[in-house]
Coordinates of C-alpha atoms in Angstrom, one line a residue:
M1 CA 45.1 1.0 26.2
I2 CA 42.2 0.8 23.7
H3 CA 39.7 3.5 22.6
I4 CA 36.0 2.7 22.6
T5 CA 33.7 5.0 20.6
L6 CA 30.1 5.2 21.8
P7 CA 27.0 6.0 19.7
D8 CA 27.0 9.7 20.8
G9 CA 30.5 10.0 19.3
S10 CA 32.2 10.2 22.7
V11 CA 35.4 8.1 23.1
K12 CA 36.4 6.4 26.3
T13 CA 39.8 4.8 27.0
F14 CA 40.1 1.5 28.8
E15 CA 42.6 -1.2 29.6
E16 CA 42.8 -4.0 27.0
N17 CA 40.3 -6.9 27.6
V18 CA 37.6 -4.6 29.0
T19 CA 34.1 -6.0 28.5
P20 CA 31.0 -4.3 27.2
M21 CA 29.5 -4.7 30.7
D22 CA 32.6 -2.9 32.1
V23 CA 32.0 0.0 29.7
A24 CA 28.3 0.1 30.7
K25 CA 29.2 0.3 34.4
S26 CA 31.6 3.2 33.6
I27 CA 28.6 5.1 32.2
S28 CA 26.4 4.3 35.2
E29 CA 25.6 1.4 37.5
G30 CA 21.8 1.9 36.8
F31 CA 22.3 1.7 33.0
A32 CA 24.6 -1.3 33.4
R33 CA 21.8 -3.2 35.2
N34 CA 19.6 -2.8 32.1
V35 CA 22.2 -3.7 29.5
I36 CA 21.6 -7.2 28.0
S37 CA 23.4 -7.2 24.7
A38 CA 26.1 -5.5 22.7
N39 CA 27.5 -4.8 19.3
F40 CA 31.2 -4.2 18.6
N41 CA 32.4 -3.0 15.2
G42 CA 29.2 -4.3 13.6
T43 CA 29.2 -7.7 15.2
S44 CA 27.0 -9.0 18.0
V45 CA 29.1 -9.8 21.1
E46 CA 28.4 -11.1 24.6
T47 CA 28.4 -8.5 27.4
V48 CA 31.4 -10.4 28.9
T49 CA 33.4 -10.6 25.6
P50 CA 36.9 -9.1 26.1
L51 CA 37.6 -6.2 23.8
T52 CA 41.2 -6.1 22.5
T53 CA 41.1 -3.4 19.8
D54 CA 39.9 0.1 19.2
G55 CA 36.3 0.1 18.0
S56 CA 32.7 1.3 18.1
L57 CA 30.5 -0.2 20.8
I58 CA 26.7 -0.1 21.1
L59 CA 25.0 -1.3 24.3
Y60 CA 21.5 -2.6 24.1
T61 CA 18.7 -2.9 26.6
W62 CA 15.3 -4.6 26.4
K63 CA 13.9 -1.4 24.9
N64 CA 16.1 -1.9 21.7
D65 CA 15.1 -4.3 19.0
E66 CA 18.6 -5.7 19.1
G67 CA 18.2 -6.3 22.8
K68 CA 15.0 -8.1 22.3
T69 CA 16.6 -10.3 19.6
A70 CA 19.4 -11.3 22.1
F71 CA 16.7 -11.9 24.8
W72 CA 14.6 -14.1 22.6
H73 CA 17.6 -15.9 21.1
S74 CA 18.7 -16.8 24.6
S75 CA 15.2 -17.9 25.5
A76 CA 15.3 -20.3 22.5
H77 CA 18.3 -21.9 24.2
V78 CA 16.3 -22.3 27.4
L79 CA 13.4 -23.8 25.5
A80 CA 15.8 -26.3 23.9
Q81 CA 17.2 -27.3 27.3
A82 CA 13.7 -27.7 28.6
I83 CA 12.8 -30.0 25.6
E84 CA 16.0 -32.0 26.0
E85 CA 15.2 -32.6 29.7
L86 CA 11.5 -33.4 29.2
Y87 CA 11.8 -35.5 26.0
S88 CA 15.0 -37.6 26.0
D89 CA 14.5 -38.9 22.5
A90 CA 14.1 -35.4 20.9
K91 CA 16.6 -34.3 18.3
L92 CA 17.2 -30.5 18.3
T93 CA 17.7 -28.6 15.0
I94 CA 17.7 -24.8 15.0
G95 CA 16.0 -22.1 17.1
P96 CA 16.2 -18.5 16.1
A97 CA 14.7 -15.3 17.5
I98 CA 11.9 -13.9 15.3
E99 CA 10.1 -10.6 15.2
N100 CA 8.0 -11.4 18.3
G101 CA 9.6 -14.2 20.3
F102 CA 11.4 -17.3 19.1
Y103 CA 10.9 -20.9 17.9
Y104 CA 12.8 -24.2 18.0
D105 CA 12.4 -26.9 15.3
V106 CA 12.5 -30.4 16.9
D107 CA 12.3 -34.0 15.8
F108 CA 10.2 -35.5 18.6
G109 CA 10.2 -39.0 17.0
E110 CA 7.1 -40.8 18.1
H111 CA 6.0 -38.1 20.6
N112 CA 3.4 -35.6 19.5
V113 CA 3.6 -32.3 21.3
S114 CA 0.3 -30.5 21.7
E115 CA -1.3 -27.6 23.6
K116 CA -1.6 -29.9 26.7
D117 CA 2.2 -29.9 27.0
F118 CA 2.6 -26.2 26.9
K119 CA 2.4 -25.6 30.6
T120 CA 4.9 -28.3 31.4
I121 CA 7.4 -26.8 29.0
E122 CA 6.8 -23.3 30.4
N123 CA 7.3 -24.5 34.0
K124 CA 10.6 -26.3 33.0
M125 CA 11.8 -23.1 31.2
L126 CA 11.1 -20.9 34.3
E127 CA 12.8 -23.5 36.6
I128 CA 15.9 -23.3 34.4
A129 CA 15.7 -19.5 34.2
R130 CA 15.6 -19.1 37.9
G131 CA 19.0 -20.8 38.1
K132 CA 20.5 -17.6 36.8
H133 CA 22.9 -19.6 34.6
D134 CA 25.5 -17.5 32.7
F135 CA 25.6 -17.9 28.9
K136 CA 29.2 -18.7 27.9
M137 CA 30.6 -19.0 24.4
R138 CA 33.4 -21.4 23.5
S139 CA 35.1 -22.6 20.4
A140 CA 35.2 -26.3 19.3
T141 CA 36.9 -28.3 16.6
K142 CA 34.8 -29.9 13.9
A143 CA 35.6 -33.3 15.2
E144 CA 34.5 -32.3 18.7
A145 CA 31.3 -30.8 17.4
L146 CA 30.4 -33.9 15.3
S147 CA 31.1 -36.2 18.3
L148 CA 28.7 -34.1 20.5
Y149 CA 25.8 -34.6 18.0
E150 CA 26.4 -38.2 17.0
G151 CA 23.0 -39.6 16.2
N152 CA 21.5 -36.1 15.4
P153 CA 21.5 -35.9 11.5
F154 CA 20.3 -32.3 11.6
K155 CA 23.0 -30.8 13.7
T156 CA 25.5 -33.0 11.9
E157 CA 24.5 -31.6 8.6
L158 CA 24.9 -28.0 9.9
I159 CA 28.4 -28.8 11.2
E160 CA 29.5 -30.5 8.0
N161 CA 28.8 -27.3 6.2
L162 CA 31.0 -25.2 8.6
E163 CA 34.7 -24.7 8.4
D164 CA 37.0 -26.0 11.2
G165 CA 38.1 -23.1 13.3
T166 CA 34.8 -21.2 12.9
I167 CA 32.6 -23.5 15.1
T168 CA 31.3 -22.1 18.4
F169 CA 29.0 -23.4 21.1
C170 CA 27.0 -21.6 23.8
D171 CA 26.9 -23.3 27.3
H172 CA 24.5 -22.5 30.1
S173 CA 23.6 -24.7 33.1
S174 CA 24.1 -28.3 31.9
F175 CA 23.1 -27.5 28.3
T176 CA 25.2 -26.7 25.3
D177 CA 24.1 -25.8 21.7
L178 CA 25.7 -25.0 18.4
C179 CA 25.6 -21.2 18.2
R180 CA 27.3 -18.1 16.7
G181 CA 26.6 -15.9 19.7
G182 CA 24.5 -12.9 20.8
H183 CA 23.1 -13.6 24.2
I184 CA 21.9 -11.9 27.4
P185 CA 24.2 -12.2 30.4
N186 CA 22.3 -15.0 32.2
T187 CA 19.0 -16.9 32.3
G188 CA 17.7 -15.1 35.4
I189 CA 16.8 -12.1 33.3
I190 CA 14.0 -14.2 31.8
K191 CA 11.0 -13.8 34.2
A192 CA 8.0 -14.7 32.1
V193 CA 7.5 -17.2 29.2
K194 CA 4.6 -18.4 27.1
I195 CA 4.5 -21.2 24.6
L196 CA 2.2 -19.8 21.9
S197 CA 1.7 -22.6 19.4
V198 CA 3.1 -25.6 17.6
A199 CA 3.2 -26.1 13.8
G200 CA 4.8 -28.4 11.3
A201 CA 7.9 -27.3 9.5
Y202 CA 10.1 -29.0 7.0
W203 CA 13.8 -29.2 7.7
R204 CA 15.4 -26.2 6.0
G205 CA 12.1 -25.3 4.4
N206 CA 12.3 -28.1 1.8
E207 CA 9.2 -30.3 1.4
N208 CA 11.4 -33.2 0.4
N209 CA 13.1 -33.1 3.9
P210 CA 11.7 -34.6 7.1
Q211 CA 8.9 -32.8 8.8
L212 CA 9.7 -31.3 12.2
T213 CA 7.7 -29.8 15.1
R214 CA 8.1 -26.1 15.4
I215 CA 7.4 -24.7 18.9
Y216 CA 6.8 -21.0 19.0
G217 CA 7.3 -19.1 22.3
I218 CA 7.8 -15.6 23.7
S219 CA 9.4 -14.3 26.8
F220 CA 9.8 -11.1 28.8
P221 CA 11.8 -9.6 31.6
K222 CA 8.6 -8.8 33.5
Q223 CA 5.4 -10.8 34.0
K224 CA 3.4 -7.6 33.4
E225 CA 4.8 -7.3 29.9
L226 CA 3.7 -10.9 29.1
T227 CA 0.2 -10.1 30.4
E228 CA 0.0 -7.0 28.2
Y229 CA 1.3 -9.0 25.2
L230 CA -1.3 -11.7 25.6
T231 CA -4.0 -9.1 25.9
L232 CA -2.8 -7.7 22.6
L233 CA -2.7 -11.2 21.1
E234 CA -6.4 -11.7 22.0
E235 CA -7.2 -8.4 20.3
A236 CA -5.2 -9.5 17.2
K237 CA -7.3 -12.8 17.1
K238 CA -10.4 -10.7 17.0
R239 CA -8.9 -8.7 14.1
D240 CA -7.5 -11.7 12.2
H241 CA -8.3 -11.0 8.6
R242 CA -9.2 -14.6 8.0
K243 CA -11.9 -14.5 10.7
L244 CA -13.2 -11.0 9.6
G245 CA -13.1 -12.0 5.9
K246 CA -15.4 -14.9 6.6
E247 CA -17.7 -12.9 8.9
L248 CA -18.0 -10.0 6.4
E249 CA -18.3 -12.3 3.4
L250 CA -15.3 -10.9 1.5
F251 CA -13.3 -13.9 0.4
T252 CA -13.0 -17.7 0.7
F253 CA -10.6 -20.5 -0.2
S254 CA -11.4 -23.8 -1.9
R255 CA -9.4 -27.0 -1.6
K256 CA -10.5 -27.9 -5.2
V257 CA -9.3 -24.6 -6.6
G258 CA -6.0 -24.9 -4.8
Q259 CA -4.1 -23.7 -1.7
G260 CA -3.1 -20.0 -1.7
L261 CA -5.6 -19.1 -4.5
P262 CA -8.3 -16.8 -2.9
L263 CA -11.8 -16.5 -4.3
W264 CA -13.4 -13.1 -3.9
L265 CA -17.0 -13.0 -2.9
P266 CA -19.3 -10.3 -4.2
K267 CA -18.7 -7.9 -1.2
G268 CA -15.0 -8.5 -1.4
A269 CA -14.9 -8.0 -5.2
A270 CA -16.8 -4.7 -4.7
L271 CA -14.3 -3.6 -2.1
R272 CA -11.4 -4.4 -4.4
E273 CA -13.0 -2.5 -7.2
R274 CA -13.4 0.6 -5.0
L275 CA -9.7 0.4 -4.0
E276 CA -8.7 0.0 -7.7
N277 CA -10.9 2.9 -8.8
F278 CA -9.5 5.1 -6.0
L279 CA -5.9 4.5 -7.2
K280 CA -6.8 4.7 -10.9
A281 CA -8.3 8.1 -10.4
A282 CA -5.1 9.3 -8.7
Q283 CA -3.0 7.7 -11.3
K284 CA -4.9 9.4 -14.1
K285 CA -4.3 12.8 -12.5
A286 CA -0.6 11.9 -12.3
G287 CA -0.3 11.0 -16.0
Y288 CA -0.3 7.2 -15.9
E289 CA -1.6 5.1 -18.7
M290 CA -3.4 1.8 -18.0
V291 CA -2.1 -1.4 -19.7
V292 CA -3.1 -5.0 -19.6
T293 CA -0.7 -8.0 -20.0
P294 CA -1.3 -11.8 -20.1
H295 CA -1.1 -14.1 -17.2
I296 CA 1.7 -16.2 -18.9
G297 CA 4.8 -15.4 -20.9
Q298 CA 7.4 -17.3 -22.7
K299 CA 10.2 -18.6 -20.5
E300 CA 12.7 -16.6 -22.5
L301 CA 11.0 -13.4 -21.3
Y302 CA 11.9 -14.1 -17.7
E303 CA 15.3 -15.4 -18.6
T304 CA 16.0 -12.0 -20.2
S305 CA 14.7 -10.2 -17.1
G306 CA 16.7 -12.4 -14.7
H307 CA 13.6 -13.5 -12.8
Y308 CA 14.0 -17.1 -13.9
A309 CA 17.6 -17.4 -12.7
K310 CA 16.6 -15.9 -9.3
Y311 CA 13.2 -17.5 -8.7
G312 CA 12.7 -20.2 -11.3
E313 CA 13.4 -23.1 -9.1
D314 CA 10.9 -21.9 -6.4
S315 CA 8.2 -20.8 -8.8
F316 CA 5.5 -22.7 -10.8
Q317 CA 7.2 -25.0 -13.3
P318 CA 7.2 -24.2 -17.0
I319 CA 4.1 -25.0 -19.1
T320 CA 4.9 -27.0 -22.2
T321 CA 2.9 -26.8 -25.4
P322 CA 2.4 -29.3 -28.3
K323 CA 5.2 -27.4 -30.0
Q324 CA 8.6 -28.9 -29.3
D325 CA 10.9 -26.9 -26.9
E326 CA 8.2 -24.2 -26.4
E327 CA 7.8 -23.3 -22.7
F328 CA 5.7 -20.7 -20.9
L329 CA 5.6 -19.6 -17.3
L330 CA 2.8 -18.3 -15.1
K331 CA 3.7 -14.6 -14.8
P332 CA 5.8 -14.0 -11.6
M333 CA 6.2 -10.3 -12.3
N334 CA 4.6 -7.6 -14.5
C335 CA 7.8 -5.6 -15.2
P336 CA 9.2 -7.7 -18.1
H337 CA 5.8 -7.4 -19.9
H338 CA 5.9 -3.6 -19.4
C339 CA 9.4 -3.4 -20.8
E340 CA 8.1 -5.1 -23.9
I341 CA 5.2 -2.6 -24.1
Y342 CA 7.8 0.2 -24.0
N343 CA 9.8 -1.6 -26.7
S344 CA 6.8 -1.8 -29.0
S345 CA 7.4 1.8 -30.1
Q346 CA 10.3 4.2 -30.7
W347 CA 10.4 7.1 -28.2
S348 CA 11.9 10.5 -28.2
Y349 CA 13.1 12.5 -25.2
K350 CA 10.0 14.6 -25.8
D351 CA 7.8 11.6 -25.1
L352 CA 9.2 10.8 -21.7
P353 CA 8.4 9.9 -19.0
K354 CA 6.1 7.0 -19.9
R355 CA 4.1 5.7 -17.0
Y356 CA 2.4 2.3 -17.5
A357 CA 0.1 1.1 -14.7
E358 CA -1.7 -2.3 -14.4
F359 CA -3.6 -4.3 -11.8
G360 CA -1.8 -7.4 -12.9
T361 CA -2.2 -10.8 -11.4
V362 CA 1.1 -12.7 -10.8
Y363 CA 1.9 -16.2 -9.5
R364 CA 4.5 -17.4 -7.0
Y365 CA 4.8 -21.0 -5.7
E366 CA 5.0 -20.4 -2.0
Q367 CA 5.6 -23.5 0.2
S368 CA 2.3 -24.8 1.7
G369 CA 3.6 -24.2 5.2
E370 CA 4.3 -20.5 4.4
L371 CA 0.7 -19.8 3.1
H372 CA -1.3 -17.6 5.4
G373 CA -4.8 -16.3 4.5
L374 CA -4.4 -13.3 2.1
T375 CA -0.9 -12.3 3.4
R376 CA 0.9 -15.2 1.8
V377 CA -0.8 -16.6 -1.3
R378 CA 0.2 -18.1 -4.6
G379 CA -1.8 -15.9 -6.9
F380 CA -2.1 -12.2 -6.2
T381 CA -2.8 -8.9 -8.0
Q382 CA -0.2 -6.1 -7.8
D383 CA -1.1 -2.4 -8.3
D384 CA 2.0 -2.3 -10.5
A385 CA 3.3 0.6 -12.5
H386 CA 6.6 1.2 -14.3
L387 CA 7.9 4.6 -15.2
F388 CA 10.5 5.1 -17.9
C389 CA 12.3 8.4 -17.7
M390 CA 15.5 10.3 -18.5
P391 CA 18.2 10.7 -15.8
E392 CA 17.3 14.3 -15.3
Q393 CA 13.6 13.4 -14.7
L394 CA 14.4 10.7 -12.1
D395 CA 14.3 12.9 -9.0
K396 CA 11.0 14.5 -9.8
E397 CA 9.3 11.3 -10.8
F398 CA 10.5 9.5 -7.7
K399 CA 9.3 12.2 -5.4
D400 CA 5.9 12.3 -7.3
V401 CA 5.5 8.6 -6.5
I402 CA 6.3 9.2 -2.9
D403 CA 3.4 11.8 -2.9
L404 CA 1.1 9.2 -4.4
V405 CA 2.1 6.6 -1.7
L406 CA 1.5 9.2 1.1
Y407 CA -1.9 10.0 -0.4
V408 CA -2.9 6.3 -0.3
F409 CA -1.7 5.9 3.3
G410 CA -3.5 9.1 4.4
S411 CA -6.8 8.2 2.9
L412 CA -6.8 4.7 4.4
G413 CA -5.7 5.7 8.0
F414 CA -2.1 4.5 7.9
D415 CA -0.6 7.5 9.6
N416 CA 2.2 5.8 11.6
F417 CA 5.0 4.7 9.3
T418 CA 8.7 4.9 8.6
A419 CA 10.6 4.6 5.3
Q420 CA 13.3 2.1 4.7
V421 CA 16.0 2.7 2.0
S422 CA 16.9 -0.9 1.0
V423 CA 20.4 -1.0 -0.5
R424 CA 22.6 -3.9 -1.7
D425 CA 25.0 -5.9 0.4
P426 CA 28.5 -5.1 -0.9
E427 CA 29.7 -8.3 0.8
N428 CA 27.4 -10.4 -1.4
P429 CA 27.7 -9.1 -5.0
D430 CA 26.4 -12.3 -6.5
K431 CA 22.9 -11.6 -5.2
Y432 CA 22.5 -8.7 -7.6
I433 CA 22.7 -8.0 -11.3
G434 CA 24.1 -4.9 -13.1
D435 CA 26.9 -2.4 -13.0
I436 CA 28.1 -1.2 -9.5
K437 CA 28.2 2.5 -10.7
N438 CA 24.5 2.3 -11.7
W439 CA 23.7 0.8 -8.3
E440 CA 25.5 3.6 -6.5
K441 CA 23.6 6.3 -8.6
A442 CA 20.2 4.6 -7.9
E443 CA 20.9 4.3 -4.2
Q444 CA 21.9 7.9 -3.9
A445 CA 18.8 9.0 -5.9
I446 CA 16.5 7.2 -3.4
I447 CA 18.4 8.6 -0.4
N448 CA 18.2 12.2 -1.8
A449 CA 14.5 11.9 -2.5
A450 CA 13.7 10.5 1.0
R451 CA 15.7 13.3 2.6
D452 CA 14.2 16.0 0.5
K453 CA 10.6 14.8 1.2
D454 CA 11.4 14.9 5.0
L455 CA 10.7 11.2 5.4
D456 CA 11.6 9.5 8.6
Y457 CA 13.9 6.9 7.0
V458 CA 16.6 4.3 7.8
I459 CA 19.1 2.6 5.5
E460 CA 19.0 -1.2 5.5
T461 CA 21.9 -3.0 3.8
G462 CA 21.2 -6.2 2.0
E463 CA 17.4 -5.6 1.6
A464 CA 17.5 -4.4 -2.1
A465 CA 15.8 -6.3 -4.9
F466 CA 18.2 -8.2 -7.1
Y467 CA 17.9 -5.7 -9.9
G468 CA 17.9 -2.4 -7.9
P469 CA 17.6 -0.5 -4.6
K470 CA 14.2 0.5 -3.2
L471 CA 12.3 2.6 -0.8
D472 CA 9.9 0.5 1.3
F473 CA 7.3 1.9 3.6
M474 CA 7.1 0.2 7.0
V475 CA 3.6 0.9 8.5
K476 CA 2.6 0.4 12.2
D477 CA -1.0 -0.9 12.5
A478 CA -3.5 -0.2 15.3
L479 CA -1.9 -3.0 17.4
G480 CA 1.6 -1.6 17.0
R481 CA 2.8 -4.3 14.5
R482 CA 5.1 -3.3 11.7
W483 CA 4.2 -4.2 8.1
Q484 CA 5.9 -3.5 4.8
L485 CA 3.4 -1.7 2.6
G486 CA 4.2 0.1 -0.6
T487 CA 7.5 0.1 -2.4
I488 CA 9.3 2.2 -5.0
Q489 CA 12.4 0.9 -6.8
V490 CA 15.0 2.5 -9.1
D491 CA 16.2 0.1 -11.8
Y492 CA 19.1 0.7 -14.3
N493 CA 19.3 -3.1 -15.1
L494 CA 16.1 -4.1 -16.9
P495 CA 16.4 -1.2 -19.4
E496 CA 19.8 -2.7 -20.2
R497 CA 18.6 -6.3 -20.4
F498 CA 15.7 -5.4 -22.7
D499 CA 17.7 -2.9 -24.7
L500 CA 15.3 0.0 -24.0
T501 CA 16.2 3.2 -25.7
Y502 CA 14.9 6.7 -26.5
K503 CA 16.3 9.3 -28.9
G504 CA 17.8 12.3 -27.1
S505 CA 17.9 15.9 -28.1
D506 CA 21.4 15.1 -29.6
N507 CA 19.7 12.7 -32.0
E508 CA 21.5 9.8 -30.3
L509 CA 20.0 6.7 -28.6
H510 CA 20.0 6.7 -24.8
R511 CA 19.0 4.3 -22.1
P512 CA 16.0 5.2 -19.9
I513 CA 15.8 4.7 -16.2
M514 CA 13.0 2.5 -14.9
I515 CA 11.0 3.1 -11.7
H516 CA 9.0 0.2 -10.2
R517 CA 6.1 1.3 -8.0
A518 CA 3.3 -0.4 -6.0
P519 CA 1.6 1.7 -3.3
F520 CA -0.6 -1.2 -2.2
G521 CA 2.0 -3.9 -2.9
S522 CA -0.6 -6.6 -3.6
M523 CA -4.3 -6.2 -3.4
E524 CA -4.7 -9.4 -1.3
R525 CA -2.1 -8.5 1.3
F526 CA -3.1 -4.9 1.5
I527 CA -6.8 -5.8 2.1
A528 CA -5.7 -8.3 4.8
L529 CA -3.6 -5.7 6.6
L530 CA -6.3 -3.0 6.2
L531 CA -8.9 -5.5 7.7
E532 CA -6.6 -6.1 10.7
H533 CA -5.7 -2.4 11.1
T534 CA -9.3 -1.3 11.1
G535 CA -10.9 -4.4 12.6
G536 CA -13.2 -4.4 9.6
N537 CA -14.4 -0.8 10.2
F538 CA -13.0 0.6 6.9
P539 CA -13.0 4.3 6.2
L540 CA -16.6 5.3 5.3
W541 CA -15.7 6.0 1.6
L542 CA -14.5 2.4 1.2
M543 CA -17.3 0.5 3.1
P544 CA -19.2 -2.0 1.0
T545 CA -22.5 -0.8 2.7
Q546 CA -22.5 2.7 4.3
A547 CA -26.0 2.4 5.7
I548 CA -28.5 -0.4 6.3
I549 CA -32.2 0.4 6.6
L550 CA -34.0 -1.6 9.3
S551 CA -37.8 -1.4 9.3
I552 CA -39.6 -2.2 12.6
S553 CA -42.3 -4.2 10.7
E554 CA -43.5 -5.0 7.2
K555 CA -45.9 -2.0 7.3
Y556 CA -42.9 0.3 6.6
E557 CA -41.3 -1.5 3.8
K558 CA -42.6 0.9 1.2
Y559 CA -41.2 3.9 3.0
S560 CA -37.9 2.0 3.5
E561 CA -37.6 1.5 -0.3
K562 CA -38.3 5.2 -0.7
V563 CA -35.5 6.1 1.7
L564 CA -33.2 3.6 -0.1
N565 CA -33.9 5.3 -3.5
L566 CA -33.2 8.8 -2.1
L567 CA -29.9 7.6 -0.6
E568 CA -28.8 5.9 -3.8
N569 CA -29.6 9.0 -5.8
D570 CA -27.2 10.8 -3.4
E571 CA -24.6 8.1 -4.2
I572 CA -24.8 6.6 -0.7
R573 CA -24.4 2.8 -0.7
A574 CA -27.3 1.4 1.3
L575 CA -29.5 -1.7 1.5
V576 CA -32.8 -2.7 3.2
D577 CA -33.0 -5.6 5.7
H578 CA -36.4 -7.0 4.7
R579 CA -36.3 -10.0 7.0
N580 CA -39.2 -10.7 9.4
E581 CA -37.0 -10.4 12.5
T582 CA -37.2 -8.3 15.6
I583 CA -35.5 -4.9 15.3
G584 CA -33.2 -5.9 18.2
K585 CA -31.9 -8.9 16.2
K586 CA -31.5 -6.8 13.1
I587 CA -29.4 -4.2 15.0
R588 CA -27.2 -6.9 16.6
E589 CA -26.5 -8.5 13.2
A590 CA -25.9 -5.1 11.6
E591 CA -23.3 -4.4 14.3
M592 CA -21.6 -7.7 13.6
Q593 CA -21.5 -6.8 9.9
K594 CA -19.7 -3.5 10.7
H595 CA -22.3 -1.4 8.9
P596 CA -21.3 2.2 9.8
Y597 CA -24.9 3.5 10.1
M598 CA -28.2 1.8 10.9
I599 CA -31.4 3.6 9.8
I600 CA -34.5 2.7 11.8
I601 CA -37.8 3.1 10.1
G602 CA -41.1 3.0 12.1
E603 CA -44.4 4.8 12.4
Q604 CA -43.0 8.1 13.5
E605 CA -40.3 8.2 10.9
E606 CA -42.8 7.5 8.1
K607 CA -45.2 10.1 9.5
E608 CA -42.6 12.9 9.6
G609 CA -40.7 11.8 6.4
K610 CA -37.5 11.4 8.4
I611 CA -35.2 8.6 9.7
T612 CA -33.7 7.6 13.0
V613 CA -30.0 7.0 12.8
R614 CA -27.8 4.8 14.9
Q615 CA -24.0 4.7 14.4
H616 CA -21.9 1.5 14.6
G617 CA -20.8 1.2 18.2
G618 CA -24.1 2.3 19.6
E619 CA -24.2 6.1 19.4
D620 CA -27.8 7.4 18.6
L621 CA -28.0 10.4 16.3
G622 CA -31.7 10.7 16.8
M623 CA -34.4 11.5 14.2
I624 CA -33.1 13.6 11.3
S625 CA -34.0 14.4 7.7
I626 CA -32.6 12.3 4.9
E627 CA -30.8 15.4 3.5
D628 CA -29.1 16.0 6.9
F629 CA -28.0 12.3 6.9
S630 CA -26.5 12.7 3.4
K631 CA -24.6 15.7 4.6
I632 CA -23.2 13.7 7.6
I633 CA -22.0 11.0 5.2
K634 CA -20.4 13.4 2.8
E635 CA -18.7 15.4 5.5
E636 CA -17.2 12.2 7.0
I637 CA -15.9 11.1 3.6
K638 CA -14.4 14.5 3.0
K639 CA -12.5 14.3 6.3
T640 CA -11.0 10.9 5.6
L641 CA -10.5 10.8 1.8
K642 CA -7.5 13.1 1.1
T643 CA -7.1 15.3 -1.9
F644 CA -4.5 14.5 -4.6

């Protein structure tokens, strides 16, 4: 007999070789019908895998993220079978589940797959799915695996890197694929599929390798869910920050300037400046000091910090100078520079904490295929700060940073979020630098702070930075998508590497603890996500133009300018549309530009010294005084802009 522990702590006893599906049926037949995946002792298993030892079992349905992963992983196998049957010359490579759906990378040879092929592939996938073929795992020797993929250099390369005795395949229908496992019971559970797009992708992400065709798809257990998802996708297209950024004239890109290097237009630059001033004001209250560091640094600086060893090969290559053996790097991180600022003086325990903040631009060489608008760029500005404190100050300083992050989120409408405590992976110590005991102290400090601040948090193993654990904030946007925004990290390692010290009350030198902190993360990515979250309808306090004045004819331009001056005197950002266009066209274009308020000026308004106000979206506020309009603006700003 074996003992199976369920997530609620209950223990059930079964005969050896019981399967996860058997366990599900013992709970209830209705529940078992919805179970599509399982995890036993921390490892993904099939629902028909025989269990031979005591252990902990988690059963997943479509409602669980892990269930969706198994569903989409299995769907990738069905996609691969469809491709193999439709394109006999195609060479399959890899096809994982992703956050929303799955993809498969394929070498199609001379054939070019395009949107016109999507329906054919979908129909073939559904035909296969309707066969209700079971997914079955089996082991194979290295020789057997290599013989199966003779002529496919991609699969062969994968197998060559595997050890004999660890190689497994998944079979369904007449199809087999190299796979580690984690599937739904059978293909029949897949009721709806959609091929979303095709893109180019280099084999193993290396530009020096052959380029493949990446086919993206998504699948669901019900057609209704696919329909809802596609509706959401259409809304996401409307909110795409690249589209809105162009329409609102915020930013652009230039081939001559270079890929992944955004150019901020006047309206976008003003938006960035308001965000910066918003955070600078809060930082000043919290005791931060602003610093400025250069865009480059000597290679030695990043070798000392460890960044070059971890990221050097994937970053911009060193800049050489006329001096022999002198090399500089474009700055990949601000923290080494801030360590050197701290090191420029001798500090006493009475001086700590020191809090240095900077809107510092950094550079990372992202692969061209990974670049995406403002969310993945090669040059971006971080709202970086580094705090240097004594061990006894760590808890308070960390919690104060949490308060700052929550203030930022609250003022910008990001109300739906969870916190993620990202810790090291003890199975892969080579990924990290520093002493294990310091890591343990840092991880516990973050967990304690998250608990004491009543954050809704989870612990994620293996997601820590190479130099320390962190608290990441995972925000859900208006479309229900999850994004990582804002991070706080505890670091014992850089103070050690840069030999940072302070003189304690015992007159001895001690090592400070460093906190890395970036509520926005990067200005570029934050603005992109804010654009998509709000659809371009930013909080009123942040809008580039809070009101646009539309005169019915040229006769009222003088009064329009008077209204503009009065609003500007009240610190309301407004402008006048002087164009000789109809009032209807002016209103339509003001709506497209997302102006929160439209002020209509005509004969009656001039005569009474008032304005007619229309809100974005069509609500008419009627004719009111300029003073009353100013009050409306200020009250709305007061409601959205939190206090700190």
